[in-house]
Tab-separated table of C-alpha atoms and ligand atoms in Angstrom:
chain	number	residue	atom	x	y	z
A	1	MET	CA	208.120	166.647	56.671
A	2	SER	CA	208.848	169.101	59.446
A	3	ALA	CA	208.862	167.272	62.746
A	4	PRO	CA	205.648	167.927	64.680
A	5	LYS	CA	205.622	167.846	68.469
A	6	ALA	CA	206.125	164.427	69.965
A	7	SER	CA	202.547	163.902	71.125
A	8	SER	CA	200.819	164.832	67.875
A	9	SER	CA	203.470	162.946	65.921
A	10	SER	CA	202.732	159.679	67.686
A	11	LEU	CA	198.998	160.217	67.242
A	12	VAL	CA	199.462	160.657	63.513
A	13	ALA	CA	201.709	157.621	63.354
A	14	ASN	CA	199.163	155.454	65.194
A	15	SER	CA	196.182	156.387	63.086
A	16	ALA	CA	198.222	155.999	59.903
A	17	ALA	CA	199.463	152.594	60.992
A	18	LYS	CA	195.885	151.411	61.503
A	19	LEU	CA	194.722	152.824	58.199
A	20	ASN	CA	197.490	151.133	56.285
A	21	ARG	CA	197.241	147.577	57.525
A	22	SER	CA	195.693	146.419	54.281
A	23	VAL	CA	196.823	146.603	50.673
A	24	THR	CA	195.185	146.395	47.278
A	25	LEU	CA	197.336	144.790	44.580
A	26	ILE	CA	196.731	146.095	41.084
A	27	TYR	CA	198.443	144.088	38.358
A	28	CYS	CA	198.945	146.113	35.191
A	29	PRO	CA	200.931	144.245	32.524
A	30	ILE	CA	201.096	147.250	30.226
A	31	HIS	CA	203.802	147.099	27.559
A	32	LEU	CA	202.446	149.774	25.234
A	33	GLY	CA	204.670	152.562	26.547
A	34	GLY	CA	207.771	151.205	24.828
A	35	PRO	CA	209.182	148.482	22.591
A	36	HIS	CA	209.890	146.016	25.432
A	37	ALA	CA	207.045	143.504	25.353
A	38	GLY	CA	208.711	141.503	28.168
A	39	VAL	CA	207.465	143.983	30.783
A	40	ALA	CA	204.020	142.435	30.380
A	41	LEU	CA	205.400	139.468	32.362
A	42	GLY	CA	206.285	141.614	35.386
A	43	PRO	CA	203.225	140.853	37.536
A	44	GLY	CA	203.614	137.105	36.947
A	45	ALA	CA	207.273	137.161	37.966
A	46	MET	CA	206.447	139.020	41.176
A	47	LYS	CA	203.707	136.515	41.987
A	48	VAL	CA	206.275	133.744	41.500
A	49	ALA	CA	208.527	135.648	43.922
A	50	ARG	CA	205.715	135.273	46.502
A	51	LEU	CA	204.501	138.855	46.516
A	52	VAL	CA	201.229	138.087	48.296
A	53	SER	CA	202.616	135.881	51.063
A	54	ARG	CA	205.570	138.209	51.658
A	55	ILE	CA	203.146	141.091	52.186
A	56	LYS	CA	201.069	138.952	54.549
A	57	ASP	CA	204.282	138.054	56.425
A	58	LEU	CA	204.431	141.708	57.468
A	59	GLY	CA	201.019	141.496	59.109
A	60	TYR	CA	199.113	143.142	56.275
A	61	THR	CA	195.965	141.740	54.773
A	62	VAL	CA	195.462	141.741	51.025
A	63	HIS	CA	192.107	143.445	50.597
A	64	LYS	CA	191.799	142.782	46.880
A	65	GLU	CA	193.777	141.782	43.806
A	66	VAL	CA	192.839	143.569	40.585
A	67	GLU	CA	193.910	142.439	37.120
A	68	ILE	CA	193.953	145.288	34.604
A	69	ALA	CA	193.202	144.185	31.048
A	70	VAL	CA	195.731	145.448	28.521
A	71	PRO	CA	194.776	145.280	24.846
A	72	GLU	CA	196.993	143.332	22.479
A	73	VAL	CA	198.701	145.627	20.016
A	74	LEU	CA	200.274	143.192	17.624
A	75	THR	CA	201.244	145.960	15.220
A	76	TRP	CA	203.158	148.033	17.751
A	77	TRP	CA	206.187	148.349	15.448
A	78	GLU	CA	203.976	149.704	12.671
A	79	LYS	CA	203.260	152.659	14.924
A	80	SER	CA	206.988	153.380	15.017
A	81	THR	CA	207.100	155.990	12.293
A	82	SER	CA	208.750	159.260	13.252
A	83	ALA	CA	205.561	161.100	12.277
A	84	ILE	CA	203.820	159.675	15.320
A	85	HIS	CA	205.159	161.267	18.479
A	86	SER	CA	203.131	159.334	21.037
A	87	ARG	CA	202.454	155.717	20.271
A	88	CYS	CA	199.384	153.723	21.294
A	89	VAL	CA	197.703	156.680	22.964
A	90	PRO	CA	194.083	155.429	22.710
A	91	GLU	CA	195.068	152.050	24.155
A	92	ILE	CA	197.173	153.622	26.927
A	93	ALA	CA	194.325	156.028	27.746
A	94	ALA	CA	191.918	153.098	28.189
A	95	VAL	CA	194.333	151.242	30.466
A	96	SER	CA	195.094	154.428	32.425
A	97	GLN	CA	191.379	154.946	33.063
A	98	ALA	CA	191.078	151.453	34.511
A	99	VAL	CA	194.199	151.879	36.656
A	100	ALA	CA	193.008	155.269	37.923
A	101	GLN	CA	189.694	153.793	39.004
A	102	ALA	CA	191.311	150.800	40.722
A	103	VAL	CA	193.778	153.011	42.613
A	104	GLU	CA	191.099	155.466	43.718
A	105	GLU	CA	188.889	152.608	44.948
A	106	ALA	CA	191.856	151.134	46.825
A	107	LEU	CA	192.434	154.432	48.637
A	108	GLU	CA	188.714	154.846	49.344
A	109	ALA	CA	188.799	151.400	50.960
A	110	GLY	CA	191.545	152.658	53.279
A	111	THR	CA	194.165	150.374	51.747
A	112	VAL	CA	197.610	151.023	50.305
A	113	ALA	CA	197.370	150.825	46.521
A	114	ILE	CA	200.269	148.879	45.016
A	115	THR	CA	200.342	148.898	41.227
A	116	ILE	CA	202.640	146.332	39.644
A	117	GLY	CA	203.810	146.832	36.061
A	118	GLY	CA	204.232	146.781	33.320
A	119	ASP	CA	206.046	149.821	32.020
A	120	HIS	CA	206.080	153.272	33.575
A	121	SER	CA	203.173	154.518	31.445
A	122	LEU	CA	200.954	152.966	34.151
A	123	ALA	CA	201.846	155.900	36.418
A	124	ILE	CA	199.615	158.103	34.255
A	125	GLY	CA	196.660	156.153	35.626
A	126	SER	CA	197.870	155.513	39.152
A	127	ILE	CA	198.699	159.173	39.770
A	128	ALA	CA	195.366	160.206	38.229
A	129	GLY	CA	193.628	157.896	40.702
A	130	VAL	CA	195.592	159.231	43.671
A	131	SER	CA	194.975	162.787	42.540
A	132	SER	CA	191.217	162.290	42.142
A	133	TYR	CA	191.039	160.792	45.621
A	134	TYR	CA	192.763	163.757	47.301
A	135	ARG	CA	191.061	166.327	45.091
A	136	LYS	CA	187.620	165.209	46.301
A	137	ARG	CA	188.838	165.684	49.862
A	138	LYS	CA	190.589	169.003	49.116
A	139	GLU	CA	193.795	167.457	50.447
A	140	GLU	CA	197.365	167.553	49.168
A	141	PHE	CA	199.651	164.646	48.364
A	142	GLY	CA	203.324	164.349	47.518
A	143	LEU	CA	205.062	162.368	44.799
A	144	VAL	CA	208.501	160.765	45.025
A	145	TRP	CA	209.652	159.392	41.680
A	146	PHE	CA	212.670	157.063	41.508
A	147	ASP	CA	214.146	156.664	38.042
A	148	ALA	CA	217.364	156.547	36.024
A	149	HIS	CA	215.520	158.669	33.478
A	150	GLY	CA	213.449	161.832	33.624
A	151	ASP	CA	210.245	160.391	32.103
A	152	ILE	CA	209.413	164.039	31.488
A	153	ASN	CA	209.441	164.116	27.685
A	154	THR	CA	206.518	165.475	25.726
A	155	PRO	CA	205.437	164.358	22.261
A	156	ALA	CA	207.340	167.403	20.958
A	157	THR	CA	210.639	166.506	22.629
A	158	SER	CA	210.580	162.696	22.728
A	159	PRO	CA	213.090	161.161	20.320
A	160	SER	CA	211.178	157.859	20.315
A	161	GLY	CA	207.487	158.632	20.834
A	162	ASN	CA	207.459	156.025	23.611
A	163	VAL	CA	204.919	157.058	26.222
A	164	HIS	CA	206.827	155.360	29.075
A	165	GLY	CA	209.260	158.289	28.706
A	166	MET	CA	206.448	160.801	29.283
A	167	PRO	CA	204.340	159.907	32.355
A	168	PHE	CA	205.908	162.479	34.682
A	169	ALA	CA	205.286	165.268	32.157
A	170	ILE	CA	201.710	164.046	31.645
A	171	SER	CA	201.046	164.064	35.405
A	172	LEU	CA	202.362	167.640	35.517
A	173	GLY	CA	199.967	168.610	32.718
A	174	GLN	CA	202.157	168.393	29.609
A	175	GLY	CA	201.564	165.976	26.754
A	176	ASP	CA	198.874	164.253	24.762
A	177	GLU	CA	195.536	165.755	25.738
A	178	SER	CA	193.612	162.538	26.219
A	179	LEU	CA	196.222	161.385	28.750
A	180	VAL	CA	196.740	164.759	30.432
A	181	ASN	CA	192.995	165.251	30.922
A	182	LEU	CA	192.220	161.824	32.324
A	183	ASN	CA	189.357	162.118	34.865
A	184	GLY	CA	188.653	165.594	33.490
A	185	PHE	CA	191.273	167.749	35.202
A	186	SER	CA	194.932	168.705	34.981
A	187	PRO	CA	197.599	168.839	36.285
A	188	LYS	CA	197.354	165.754	38.471
A	189	VAL	CA	200.101	166.952	40.772
A	190	GLN	CA	201.844	170.245	41.448
A	191	ALA	CA	205.545	170.290	40.602
A	192	LYS	CA	206.427	171.702	44.025
A	193	ARG	CA	204.985	168.528	45.597
A	194	CYS	CA	207.329	166.307	43.581
A	195	SER	CA	210.871	165.011	43.772
A	196	LEU	CA	212.758	162.984	41.146
A	197	ILE	CA	215.552	160.843	42.555
A	198	GLY	CA	218.353	158.831	40.948
A	199	ILE	CA	218.490	160.364	37.469
A	200	ARG	CA	221.594	159.775	35.350
A	201	ASP	CA	220.404	159.213	31.788
A	202	LEU	CA	218.415	162.139	30.380
A	203	ASP	CA	217.558	162.872	26.752
A	204	GLN	CA	218.977	166.129	25.361
A	205	ALA	CA	215.798	168.161	25.869
A	206	GLU	CA	215.033	166.567	29.218
A	207	THR	CA	217.860	168.340	31.022
A	208	ASP	CA	216.048	171.645	30.521
A	209	LEU	CA	212.640	170.067	31.071
A	210	VAL	CA	213.720	168.771	34.490
A	211	ARG	CA	215.379	172.078	35.425
A	212	ASP	CA	212.356	174.137	34.368
A	213	SER	CA	209.714	171.770	35.746
A	214	GLY	CA	209.726	172.965	39.344
A	215	VAL	CA	210.249	169.383	40.488
A	216	LEU	CA	213.107	168.899	42.970
A	217	PRO	CA	215.640	166.658	41.200
A	218	PHE	CA	218.453	164.579	42.668
A	219	THR	CA	220.988	163.070	40.291
A	220	MET	CA	223.149	160.053	41.072
A	221	ARG	CA	225.933	162.527	41.778
A	222	ASP	CA	223.751	164.044	44.498
A	223	VAL	CA	223.220	160.552	45.876
A	224	ASP	CA	227.004	159.997	45.833
A	225	GLU	CA	227.777	163.304	47.492
A	226	GLN	CA	225.018	163.560	50.083
A	227	GLY	CA	223.731	160.053	50.632
A	228	ILE	CA	220.194	158.693	50.508
A	229	LYS	CA	219.218	159.882	53.986
A	230	LYS	CA	219.986	163.538	53.361
A	231	ILE	CA	218.366	163.732	49.970
A	232	THR	CA	215.242	161.886	51.106
A	233	GLU	CA	214.923	164.350	53.973
A	234	GLN	CA	215.342	167.254	51.547
A	235	ALA	CA	212.753	165.766	49.202
A	236	LEU	CA	210.213	165.362	52.012
A	237	GLN	CA	210.879	168.832	53.349
A	238	SER	CA	210.429	170.357	49.919
A	239	ILE	CA	207.181	168.438	49.297
A	240	GLY	CA	205.897	169.888	52.559
A	241	GLY	CA	204.608	168.733	55.919
A	242	ASP	CA	200.959	169.511	55.118
A	243	ILE	CA	200.364	166.537	52.821
A	244	HIS	CA	197.931	163.718	53.589
A	245	GLY	CA	199.732	161.030	51.631
A	246	LEU	CA	202.725	160.107	49.522
A	247	HIS	CA	202.725	158.360	46.181
A	248	VAL	CA	205.944	156.491	45.413
A	249	SER	CA	206.604	155.744	41.758
A	250	PHE	CA	209.527	153.321	41.698
A	251	ASP	CA	211.161	152.490	38.379
A	252	LEU	CA	213.418	149.499	38.996
A	253	ASP	CA	215.938	150.963	36.539
A	254	VAL	CA	216.949	153.427	39.260
A	255	ILE	CA	218.893	150.489	40.712
A	256	ASP	CA	222.273	149.538	39.289
A	257	PRO	CA	221.895	146.817	36.626
A	258	ASP	CA	224.464	144.680	38.450
A	259	VAL	CA	221.866	144.426	41.239
A	260	ALA	CA	218.676	144.616	39.145
A	261	PRO	CA	219.413	143.226	35.680
A	262	GLY	CA	215.791	142.478	34.772
A	263	VAL	CA	214.701	145.904	33.554
A	264	SER	CA	213.949	147.202	30.074
A	265	THR	CA	216.207	150.232	29.867
A	266	ASP	CA	219.147	149.703	32.185
A	267	SER	CA	221.704	152.379	32.974
A	268	ARG	CA	224.933	151.817	34.857
A	269	GLY	CA	225.787	153.746	37.995
A	270	GLY	CA	222.521	153.359	39.861
A	271	PHE	CA	221.393	152.677	43.426
A	272	THR	CA	223.135	149.913	45.332
A	273	TYR	CA	221.049	147.179	46.936
A	274	ARG	CA	221.055	148.974	50.275
A	275	GLU	CA	220.406	152.431	48.828
A	276	SER	CA	217.266	151.032	47.152
A	277	HIS	CA	215.980	149.636	50.414
A	278	PHE	CA	217.068	152.562	52.566
A	279	ALA	CA	215.260	155.111	50.402
A	280	LEU	CA	211.987	153.199	50.762
A	281	GLU	CA	212.538	152.501	54.462
A	282	LEU	CA	212.932	156.240	55.060
A	283	LEU	CA	209.713	156.977	53.177
A	284	ALA	CA	207.911	154.230	55.110
A	285	ASP	CA	209.096	155.862	58.348
A	286	THR	CA	206.914	158.882	57.548
A	287	LYS	CA	203.795	156.628	57.700
A	288	MET	CA	202.567	158.619	54.717
A	289	VAL	CA	202.997	156.121	51.880
A	290	ARG	CA	199.503	155.452	50.513
A	291	SER	CA	200.288	154.216	47.022
A	292	ILE	CA	203.221	152.640	45.221
A	293	ASP	CA	204.085	151.843	41.602
A	294	ILE	CA	206.655	149.143	40.875
A	295	VAL	CA	207.492	149.333	37.183
A	296	GLU	CA	209.688	148.257	34.291
A	297	LEU	CA	210.437	144.758	35.595
A	298	ASN	CA	211.308	142.744	32.484
A	299	PRO	CA	211.585	139.043	33.357
A	300	THR	CA	212.877	138.187	29.866
A	301	LEU	CA	216.061	140.087	30.730
A	302	ASP	CA	216.311	138.886	34.334
A	303	ILE	CA	218.630	136.309	35.863
A	304	LYS	CA	216.867	133.573	37.853
A	305	ASN	CA	214.027	135.970	38.773
A	306	ARG	CA	216.480	137.934	40.927
A	307	THR	CA	215.045	141.359	40.039
A	308	ALA	CA	211.485	140.214	40.740
A	309	GLN	CA	212.590	138.956	44.154
A	310	LEU	CA	214.278	142.279	44.823
A	311	ALA	CA	211.119	144.090	43.731
A	312	VAL	CA	209.101	142.086	46.264
A	313	ASP	CA	211.690	142.870	48.965
A	314	LEU	CA	211.364	146.550	48.086
A	315	VAL	CA	207.586	146.430	48.429
A	316	GLN	CA	208.168	145.108	51.940
A	317	SER	CA	210.511	147.997	52.738
A	318	ALA	CA	208.016	150.528	51.373
A	319	LEU	CA	205.361	148.975	53.639
A	320	GLY	CA	207.555	149.476	56.682
A	321	LYS	CA	209.601	146.302	57.045
A	322	ASN	CA	212.477	146.950	59.399
A	323	ILE	CA	215.572	144.881	60.007
A	324	LEU	CA	214.857	144.768	63.741
B	401	MN	MN1	210.583	155.388	34.352
């Protein structure tokens, strides 16, 4: 965001602070985007880590808690034939519709929408909800996506057919039609309003897909070379100062598995503990964060609920918790 003049800046900050004093928690235990059924336990583990009271500790009220129903797909593995390039699409479409509606209602109520997964396929719905909200107001929003992976595969390029590797592409208008056209329009977000931070583990085709997407990418090497502060500033500048809100889609696998072991698809060489917090603190400083996804927490792979506790800490940072 380009820095506005001091007076208007503080006005914006004040009105945004008032608007955002309340959150809506949307629990979405979706596991249909990949083979890791343990992600369905993510919301429960974050509740155990005192998500609600830790948010209230910051002075926020919890406006509403929404439980999204996810259908049982007991035959998930039977859908694993190579002939099927996107698995569980009808089920994921139904869940996405419910998530989209819950997120849009949360924004209409003037609250920050926090969607707790579940795998990253839930971002199809959350971003659809955010997009519908701003579309009705003819306003722009930005998207900052933290991930070890690109999540930008299409059914044609995905080696696995797992939809949790496709939600970014779907939000940009590429992929299975029933998911792309959720709420009757596409794309949900313009590539120039997006940044993808922390990538280090891309599928073969994804390297080109990321390069050609128009999204501003930052690899872990960029993080190493420039630091979180510089790249976050670049991301915000590229997204533009004329937005009315930011959506943060945070895949916990962006963090190094030594720090966050409880994720489905870990990849070494990720964010440190402080880099994870700092990135979200910097976004919170903009007073623009209106909606957040926290995804891919897999308690069956965690150690003493450590990753769930970290995830709750990160929600606090995204909501503006400061050290002092
Ligand atoms: Mn992801």
